[in-house]
Amino acid sequence: MRGASGLPRLTELEIAQLYRNAANWPLPAKALLGGAVVCLLWIAGSTFYLSGSRAQLHQLEVQEGVLEQQVALKTSQAAGLESQARALETMQGRFANLLRQLPADTEVPGLLEDISRLGAANGLVLESIELLGEQPRPLYIELPMQIGVTGAFPDLAAFINGVAGLPRIVTVHDLAFSHANPSLLRLSLVAKTYRYHQQAGDDLRESSQALAESRPPPPIAYDFASLRDPFQSPSRQRVRPVGRPATGPDLARPRGVLESLAVEQFEMVGTLSLGTQTFALLRGAASIHRLAIGDYLGPDHGRITAIHDSHVELAELFPDGQGAWLERSQTLALNVNS
């Protein structure tokens, strides 16, 4: 019997007869039928029993990827743990050093003595020092004081630099200049020192952060000696010669022959050792001179302070034009062609 499509259509009788004759089927047909039954069972089992397990497996795979990323992150963090521990020890040491610079008790009397000494050393007139009220902070207590001094601009600059370089922590704020007279300036400033807050917390992390935020910047070296006063016209002032303040020379000392010649007229040609003493051999005035440490050379009261194989060091004295004396260094290098 054929259907409308032309394909043979099995009736129930034919199917039953086919089932009864299954035992007589050839081996390939039996294998094909068994494979078909197994495929049907696998599809049914996968559809009804394994779908939930497959979804759970997918979730576990996603979690595995996340855990692998976390393991890689923790591994990199563990690799830098030793360096971080050393950095923490360094920070703790710096923190301890800073705490040692913050006195537990007020040291205002000693600070006042240091400020007075700095003012006198720089030729300033200390007009007033007014202690202001304490200002508590989370880790420390500020001790501000209002200071008024009068003097020349380079001396005021040296005074400020000296205050900022005191052994105790002192910061300078609110600088204000005004003319005391045509040649002098009046400086008003607030100097703050600090002491440790006894009731501060012991949390090292919070303390270090608070101290880092409040710590003043490191002082900057200011070469004030060779700069002009910005509060006066350049035509009305003289630029100070460069040099270090020094004690004046003994003007009654008899001058030697070599002190009548400029230092530039000498050149070092070698050294000479006699026992433990070393001499410098200098050529000048058409002859060789043997000089030791402490001998004088040149018109500016130059004294030899050190003798090396490659050069000789001298210290010269000269007036600054304002009644004081300054010292500068001079070097004579070895003439290798001599």
Short mmCIF file of N, CA and C in Angstrom, two decimals, residues 193-330:
data_model
loop_
_atom_site.label_atom_id
_atom_site.label_comp_id
_atom_site.label_asym_id
_atom_site.label_seq_id
_atom_site.Cartn_x
_atom_site.Cartn_y
_atom_site.Cartn_z
N THR A 193 56.98 76.03 66.59
CA THR A 193 57.62 74.80 67.00
C THR A 193 56.53 73.83 67.45
N TYR A 194 56.89 72.60 67.72
CA TYR A 194 55.89 71.56 67.95
C TYR A 194 56.32 70.67 69.10
N ARG A 195 55.33 70.09 69.76
CA ARG A 195 55.62 69.08 70.77
C ARG A 195 54.61 67.96 70.64
N TYR A 196 55.00 66.79 71.11
CA TYR A 196 54.19 65.59 70.93
C TYR A 196 52.94 65.65 71.79
N HIS A 197 51.81 65.21 71.21
CA HIS A 197 50.54 65.16 71.93
C HIS A 197 50.48 63.85 72.71
N GLN A 198 50.51 63.94 74.03
CA GLN A 198 50.56 62.74 74.86
C GLN A 198 49.32 61.87 74.72
N GLN A 199 48.17 62.45 74.39
CA GLN A 199 46.92 61.69 74.30
C GLN A 199 46.64 61.23 72.89
N ALA A 200 47.60 61.33 72.00
CA ALA A 200 47.38 60.89 70.62
C ALA A 200 47.24 59.38 70.59
N GLY A 201 46.55 58.88 69.59
CA GLY A 201 46.34 57.44 69.45
C GLY A 201 47.62 56.72 69.10
N ASP A 202 47.63 55.43 69.33
CA ASP A 202 48.80 54.62 69.06
C ASP A 202 48.75 53.92 67.71
N ASP A 203 47.76 54.23 66.92
CA ASP A 203 47.66 53.61 65.60
C ASP A 203 48.77 54.16 64.71
N LEU A 204 49.75 53.34 64.36
CA LEU A 204 50.90 53.80 63.60
C LEU A 204 50.51 54.30 62.22
N ARG A 205 49.54 53.67 61.60
CA ARG A 205 49.17 54.09 60.26
C ARG A 205 48.57 55.47 60.27
N GLU A 206 47.62 55.71 61.16
CA GLU A 206 47.00 57.03 61.23
C GLU A 206 48.00 58.10 61.67
N SER A 207 48.89 57.74 62.60
CA SER A 207 49.87 58.72 63.06
C SER A 207 50.83 59.09 61.94
N SER A 208 51.28 58.09 61.19
CA SER A 208 52.21 58.38 60.09
C SER A 208 51.55 59.25 59.04
N GLN A 209 50.28 58.97 58.71
CA GLN A 209 49.60 59.77 57.71
C GLN A 209 49.41 61.21 58.19
N ALA A 210 49.02 61.38 59.45
CA ALA A 210 48.83 62.74 59.97
C ALA A 210 50.14 63.51 59.99
N LEU A 211 51.23 62.85 60.38
CA LEU A 211 52.51 63.52 60.43
C LEU A 211 53.02 63.86 59.04
N ALA A 212 52.79 62.98 58.07
CA ALA A 212 53.22 63.26 56.70
C ALA A 212 52.48 64.46 56.13
N GLU A 213 51.18 64.62 56.47
CA GLU A 213 50.43 65.75 55.97
C GLU A 213 50.84 67.05 56.63
N SER A 214 51.30 67.00 57.88
CA SER A 214 51.64 68.22 58.60
C SER A 214 53.12 68.55 58.56
N ARG A 215 53.96 67.62 58.12
CA ARG A 215 55.40 67.86 58.15
C ARG A 215 55.75 68.96 57.17
N PRO A 216 56.53 69.95 57.56
CA PRO A 216 56.91 71.02 56.63
C PRO A 216 57.87 70.50 55.58
N PRO A 217 57.93 71.16 54.42
CA PRO A 217 58.87 70.74 53.39
C PRO A 217 60.30 70.94 53.85
N PRO A 218 61.24 70.18 53.28
CA PRO A 218 62.64 70.32 53.68
C PRO A 218 63.15 71.72 53.35
N PRO A 219 64.05 72.27 54.19
CA PRO A 219 64.57 73.62 53.92
C PRO A 219 65.39 73.64 52.64
N ILE A 220 65.35 74.78 51.97
CA ILE A 220 66.09 74.97 50.73
C ILE A 220 67.27 75.88 51.03
N ALA A 221 68.45 75.47 50.59
CA ALA A 221 69.65 76.29 50.80
C ALA A 221 69.50 77.59 50.00
N TYR A 222 69.63 78.72 50.69
CA TYR A 222 69.45 80.03 50.08
C TYR A 222 70.76 80.79 50.17
N ASP A 223 71.38 81.06 49.01
CA ASP A 223 72.65 81.77 48.97
C ASP A 223 72.36 83.27 49.00
N PHE A 224 72.14 83.78 50.21
CA PHE A 224 71.75 85.18 50.37
C PHE A 224 72.94 86.12 50.35
N ALA A 225 74.15 85.60 50.57
CA ALA A 225 75.31 86.48 50.73
C ALA A 225 75.63 87.26 49.46
N SER A 226 75.43 86.62 48.30
CA SER A 226 75.84 87.26 47.05
C SER A 226 74.68 87.95 46.34
N LEU A 227 73.49 87.99 46.94
CA LEU A 227 72.33 88.58 46.29
C LEU A 227 72.11 89.99 46.81
N ARG A 228 71.52 90.83 45.98
CA ARG A 228 71.25 92.20 46.38
C ARG A 228 69.94 92.27 47.16
N ASP A 229 69.77 93.37 47.86
CA ASP A 229 68.56 93.63 48.63
C ASP A 229 67.43 93.99 47.66
N PRO A 230 66.36 93.20 47.56
CA PRO A 230 65.30 93.53 46.60
C PRO A 230 64.47 94.73 47.01
N PHE A 231 64.67 95.25 48.24
CA PHE A 231 63.88 96.38 48.72
C PHE A 231 64.61 97.71 48.50
N GLN A 232 65.76 97.67 47.84
CA GLN A 232 66.47 98.89 47.52
C GLN A 232 66.82 98.90 46.04
N SER A 233 66.96 100.11 45.51
CA SER A 233 67.34 100.26 44.11
C SER A 233 68.75 99.74 43.91
N PRO A 234 69.04 99.06 42.78
CA PRO A 234 70.39 98.53 42.56
C PRO A 234 71.45 99.62 42.59
N SER A 235 71.09 100.86 42.21
CA SER A 235 72.09 101.93 42.19
C SER A 235 72.44 102.43 43.58
N ARG A 236 71.64 102.06 44.59
CA ARG A 236 71.86 102.57 45.94
C ARG A 236 72.54 101.55 46.85
N GLN A 237 72.85 100.39 46.34
CA GLN A 237 73.43 99.37 47.20
C GLN A 237 74.59 98.70 46.51
N ARG A 238 75.45 98.12 47.31
CA ARG A 238 76.59 97.38 46.80
C ARG A 238 76.34 95.88 47.03
N VAL A 239 76.68 95.09 46.03
CA VAL A 239 76.54 93.65 46.17
C VAL A 239 77.66 93.12 47.05
N ARG A 240 77.29 92.35 48.05
CA ARG A 240 78.29 91.81 48.96
C ARG A 240 79.18 90.80 48.25
N PRO A 241 80.49 90.86 48.49
CA PRO A 241 81.36 89.84 47.89
C PRO A 241 81.05 88.47 48.48
N VAL A 242 81.29 87.44 47.67
CA VAL A 242 80.99 86.08 48.10
C VAL A 242 82.10 85.60 49.04
N GLY A 243 81.70 85.03 50.17
CA GLY A 243 82.67 84.51 51.13
C GLY A 243 81.99 84.17 52.44
N ARG A 244 82.76 83.50 53.31
CA ARG A 244 82.25 83.11 54.61
C ARG A 244 82.74 84.09 55.67
N PRO A 245 81.90 84.47 56.62
CA PRO A 245 82.38 85.35 57.71
C PRO A 245 83.56 84.72 58.43
N ALA A 246 84.56 85.53 58.70
CA ALA A 246 85.78 85.00 59.33
C ALA A 246 86.40 86.08 60.22
N THR A 247 87.30 85.63 61.08
CA THR A 247 88.05 86.55 61.94
C THR A 247 89.10 87.29 61.11
N GLY A 248 89.25 88.55 61.36
CA GLY A 248 90.20 89.35 60.61
C GLY A 248 91.64 88.89 60.80
N PRO A 249 92.53 89.22 59.86
CA PRO A 249 93.94 88.80 59.96
C PRO A 249 94.70 89.66 60.95
N ASP A 250 95.87 89.19 61.30
CA ASP A 250 96.78 89.95 62.16
C ASP A 250 97.53 90.95 61.28
N LEU A 251 97.06 92.19 61.27
CA LEU A 251 97.65 93.19 60.40
C LEU A 251 99.05 93.59 60.85
N ALA A 252 99.42 93.31 62.10
CA ALA A 252 100.76 93.64 62.58
C ALA A 252 101.78 92.57 62.21
N ARG A 253 101.35 91.47 61.62
CA ARG A 253 102.28 90.39 61.26
C ARG A 253 103.16 90.84 60.09
N PRO A 254 104.45 90.58 60.17
CA PRO A 254 105.33 90.91 59.04
C PRO A 254 104.96 90.08 57.81
N ARG A 255 104.85 90.73 56.66
CA ARG A 255 104.47 90.03 55.44
C ARG A 255 105.70 89.41 54.80
N GLY A 256 105.53 88.20 54.25
CA GLY A 256 106.62 87.50 53.58
C GLY A 256 106.79 87.98 52.14
N VAL A 257 107.87 87.49 51.52
CA VAL A 257 108.18 87.89 50.14
C VAL A 257 107.12 87.35 49.18
N LEU A 258 106.66 86.13 49.41
CA LEU A 258 105.69 85.52 48.51
C LEU A 258 104.31 86.17 48.61
N GLU A 259 104.08 86.99 49.65
CA GLU A 259 102.78 87.65 49.79
C GLU A 259 102.69 88.92 48.95
N SER A 260 103.76 89.29 48.30
CA SER A 260 103.72 90.47 47.42
C SER A 260 103.34 90.10 45.99
N LEU A 261 103.23 88.79 45.71
CA LEU A 261 102.88 88.32 44.38
C LEU A 261 101.47 87.74 44.39
N ALA A 262 100.76 87.91 43.27
CA ALA A 262 99.42 87.35 43.16
C ALA A 262 99.49 85.83 43.12
N VAL A 263 98.45 85.19 43.66
CA VAL A 263 98.41 83.72 43.68
C VAL A 263 98.44 83.16 42.27
N GLU A 264 97.85 83.89 41.31
CA GLU A 264 97.79 83.41 39.94
C GLU A 264 99.18 83.30 39.30
N GLN A 265 100.18 83.94 39.89
CA GLN A 265 101.53 83.88 39.34
C GLN A 265 102.29 82.62 39.76
N PHE A 266 101.67 81.81 40.62
CA PHE A 266 102.30 80.57 41.07
C PHE A 266 101.61 79.38 40.40
N GLU A 267 102.38 78.31 40.24
CA GLU A 267 101.83 77.05 39.76
C GLU A 267 102.48 75.91 40.53
N MET A 268 101.67 74.88 40.79
CA MET A 268 102.17 73.72 41.55
C MET A 268 102.89 72.78 40.58
N VAL A 269 104.11 72.41 40.97
CA VAL A 269 104.90 71.53 40.12
C VAL A 269 105.17 70.18 40.77
N GLY A 270 104.76 70.00 42.04
CA GLY A 270 104.96 68.71 42.68
C GLY A 270 104.88 68.82 44.18
N THR A 271 105.15 67.70 44.84
CA THR A 271 105.17 67.64 46.30
C THR A 271 106.48 67.00 46.76
N LEU A 272 106.80 67.24 48.02
CA LEU A 272 108.03 66.69 48.61
C LEU A 272 107.70 66.22 50.01
N SER A 273 108.08 64.98 50.33
CA SER A 273 107.81 64.41 51.65
C SER A 273 109.13 64.22 52.39
N LEU A 274 109.17 64.74 53.61
CA LEU A 274 110.31 64.57 54.50
C LEU A 274 109.79 63.99 55.80
N GLY A 275 109.93 62.69 55.96
CA GLY A 275 109.37 62.03 57.13
C GLY A 275 107.86 62.01 57.05
N THR A 276 107.21 62.56 58.05
CA THR A 276 105.75 62.60 58.07
C THR A 276 105.19 63.91 57.53
N GLN A 277 106.04 64.84 57.17
CA GLN A 277 105.60 66.13 56.70
C GLN A 277 105.67 66.20 55.18
N THR A 278 104.65 66.83 54.58
CA THR A 278 104.57 66.98 53.14
C THR A 278 104.65 68.45 52.78
N PHE A 279 105.45 68.77 51.77
CA PHE A 279 105.62 70.13 51.29
C PHE A 279 105.08 70.23 49.87
N ALA A 280 104.61 71.42 49.51
CA ALA A 280 104.20 71.70 48.15
C ALA A 280 105.29 72.49 47.45
N LEU A 281 105.59 72.11 46.23
CA LEU A 281 106.59 72.79 45.42
C LEU A 281 105.87 73.69 44.43
N LEU A 282 106.03 74.99 44.60
CA LEU A 282 105.38 75.98 43.76
C LEU A 282 106.43 76.76 42.98
N ARG A 283 106.12 76.99 41.70
CA ARG A 283 107.00 77.79 40.86
C ARG A 283 106.43 79.20 40.75
N GLY A 284 107.26 80.19 41.05
CA GLY A 284 106.86 81.58 40.94
C GLY A 284 108.05 82.49 41.09
N ALA A 285 108.02 83.61 40.41
CA ALA A 285 109.13 84.57 40.44
C ALA A 285 110.43 83.91 40.00
N ALA A 286 110.34 83.06 38.96
CA ALA A 286 111.51 82.42 38.32
C ALA A 286 112.26 81.50 39.25
N SER A 287 111.58 80.92 40.26
CA SER A 287 112.25 79.97 41.16
C SER A 287 111.21 79.02 41.74
N ILE A 288 111.71 77.96 42.38
CA ILE A 288 110.84 76.95 43.01
C ILE A 288 110.84 77.21 44.51
N HIS A 289 109.66 77.22 45.09
CA HIS A 289 109.49 77.49 46.52
C HIS A 289 108.88 76.27 47.19
N ARG A 290 109.38 75.94 48.37
CA ARG A 290 108.85 74.82 49.16
C ARG A 290 108.02 75.39 50.30
N LEU A 291 106.71 75.05 50.29
CA LEU A 291 105.78 75.59 51.28
C LEU A 291 105.10 74.45 52.03
N ALA A 292 104.82 74.69 53.30
CA ALA A 292 104.12 73.71 54.14
C ALA A 292 102.76 74.27 54.53
N ILE A 293 101.96 73.41 55.18
CA ILE A 293 100.64 73.85 55.66
C ILE A 293 100.84 74.94 56.72
N GLY A 294 100.12 76.04 56.54
CA GLY A 294 100.24 77.17 57.45
C GLY A 294 101.05 78.30 56.89
N ASP A 295 101.82 78.07 55.80
CA ASP A 295 102.59 79.14 55.19
C ASP A 295 101.67 80.08 54.43
N TYR A 296 102.10 81.35 54.30
CA TYR A 296 101.31 82.38 53.64
C TYR A 296 101.72 82.52 52.19
N LEU A 297 100.72 82.90 51.37
CA LEU A 297 100.96 83.06 49.94
C LEU A 297 99.95 84.04 49.38
N GLY A 298 100.40 85.05 48.64
CA GLY A 298 99.50 85.99 47.98
C GLY A 298 99.19 87.20 48.84
N PRO A 299 98.66 88.24 48.21
CA PRO A 299 98.42 89.51 48.93
C PRO A 299 97.18 89.51 49.81
N ASP A 300 96.30 88.47 49.70
CA ASP A 300 95.05 88.46 50.46
C ASP A 300 95.14 87.58 51.69
N HIS A 301 96.30 87.63 52.37
CA HIS A 301 96.49 86.88 53.62
C HIS A 301 96.20 85.40 53.43
N GLY A 302 96.56 84.86 52.27
CA GLY A 302 96.28 83.44 52.00
C GLY A 302 97.18 82.52 52.78
N ARG A 303 96.58 81.48 53.38
CA ARG A 303 97.31 80.46 54.13
C ARG A 303 97.02 79.11 53.51
N ILE A 304 98.07 78.30 53.38
CA ILE A 304 97.89 76.95 52.84
C ILE A 304 97.23 76.09 53.92
N THR A 305 96.09 75.49 53.56
CA THR A 305 95.33 74.67 54.52
C THR A 305 95.43 73.17 54.25
N ALA A 306 95.78 72.79 53.02
CA ALA A 306 95.88 71.37 52.70
C ALA A 306 96.80 71.19 51.49
N ILE A 307 97.56 70.11 51.50
CA ILE A 307 98.44 69.77 50.39
C ILE A 307 98.10 68.36 49.92
N HIS A 308 97.75 68.25 48.66
CA HIS A 308 97.43 66.96 48.04
C HIS A 308 98.37 66.72 46.87
N ASP A 309 98.37 65.50 46.37
CA ASP A 309 99.23 65.19 45.24
C ASP A 309 98.83 65.95 43.98
N SER A 310 97.55 66.29 43.87
CA SER A 310 97.05 66.93 42.65
C SER A 310 96.79 68.42 42.79
N HIS A 311 96.72 68.95 44.00
CA HIS A 311 96.42 70.37 44.17
C HIS A 311 96.77 70.83 45.58
N VAL A 312 96.78 72.16 45.74
CA VAL A 312 97.02 72.80 47.02
C VAL A 312 95.83 73.69 47.33
N GLU A 313 95.34 73.65 48.58
CA GLU A 313 94.21 74.44 48.99
C GLU A 313 94.67 75.60 49.87
N LEU A 314 94.13 76.81 49.60
CA LEU A 314 94.44 77.99 50.37
C LEU A 314 93.15 78.61 50.89
N ALA A 315 93.26 79.36 51.97
CA ALA A 315 92.15 80.14 52.51
C ALA A 315 92.59 81.60 52.54
N GLU A 316 91.88 82.46 51.81
CA GLU A 316 92.23 83.88 51.71
C GLU A 316 91.23 84.72 52.49
N LEU A 317 91.68 85.85 53.02
CA LEU A 317 90.86 86.78 53.78
C LEU A 317 90.81 88.11 53.04
N PHE A 318 89.62 88.73 53.02
CA PHE A 318 89.48 90.03 52.37
C PHE A 318 88.32 90.77 53.03
N PRO A 319 88.35 92.10 53.07
CA PRO A 319 87.27 92.86 53.71
C PRO A 319 86.02 92.86 52.84
N ASP A 320 84.85 92.93 53.53
CA ASP A 320 83.58 92.96 52.81
C ASP A 320 83.10 94.37 52.51
N GLY A 321 83.87 95.37 52.91
CA GLY A 321 83.50 96.75 52.64
C GLY A 321 82.61 97.35 53.70
N GLN A 322 82.21 96.57 54.72
CA GLN A 322 81.35 97.06 55.79
C GLN A 322 81.97 96.85 57.16
N GLY A 323 83.28 96.71 57.17
CA GLY A 323 83.98 96.60 58.45
C GLY A 323 84.24 95.18 58.91
N ALA A 324 83.81 94.18 58.15
CA ALA A 324 84.02 92.78 58.53
C ALA A 324 84.94 92.12 57.50
N TRP A 325 85.32 90.88 57.82
CA TRP A 325 86.21 90.12 56.94
C TRP A 325 85.51 88.86 56.48
N LEU A 326 85.82 88.44 55.26
CA LEU A 326 85.27 87.22 54.68
C LEU A 326 86.41 86.30 54.27
N GLU A 327 86.10 85.01 54.20
CA GLU A 327 87.08 84.00 53.82
C GLU A 327 86.60 83.27 52.57
N ARG A 328 87.51 83.04 51.65
CA ARG A 328 87.19 82.28 50.45
C ARG A 328 88.29 81.26 50.19
N SER A 329 87.97 80.21 49.48
CA SER A 329 88.91 79.12 49.19
C SER A 329 89.56 79.36 47.83
N GLN A 330 90.81 78.97 47.73
CA GLN A 330 91.58 79.09 46.49
C GLN A 330 92.32 77.79 46.28
#
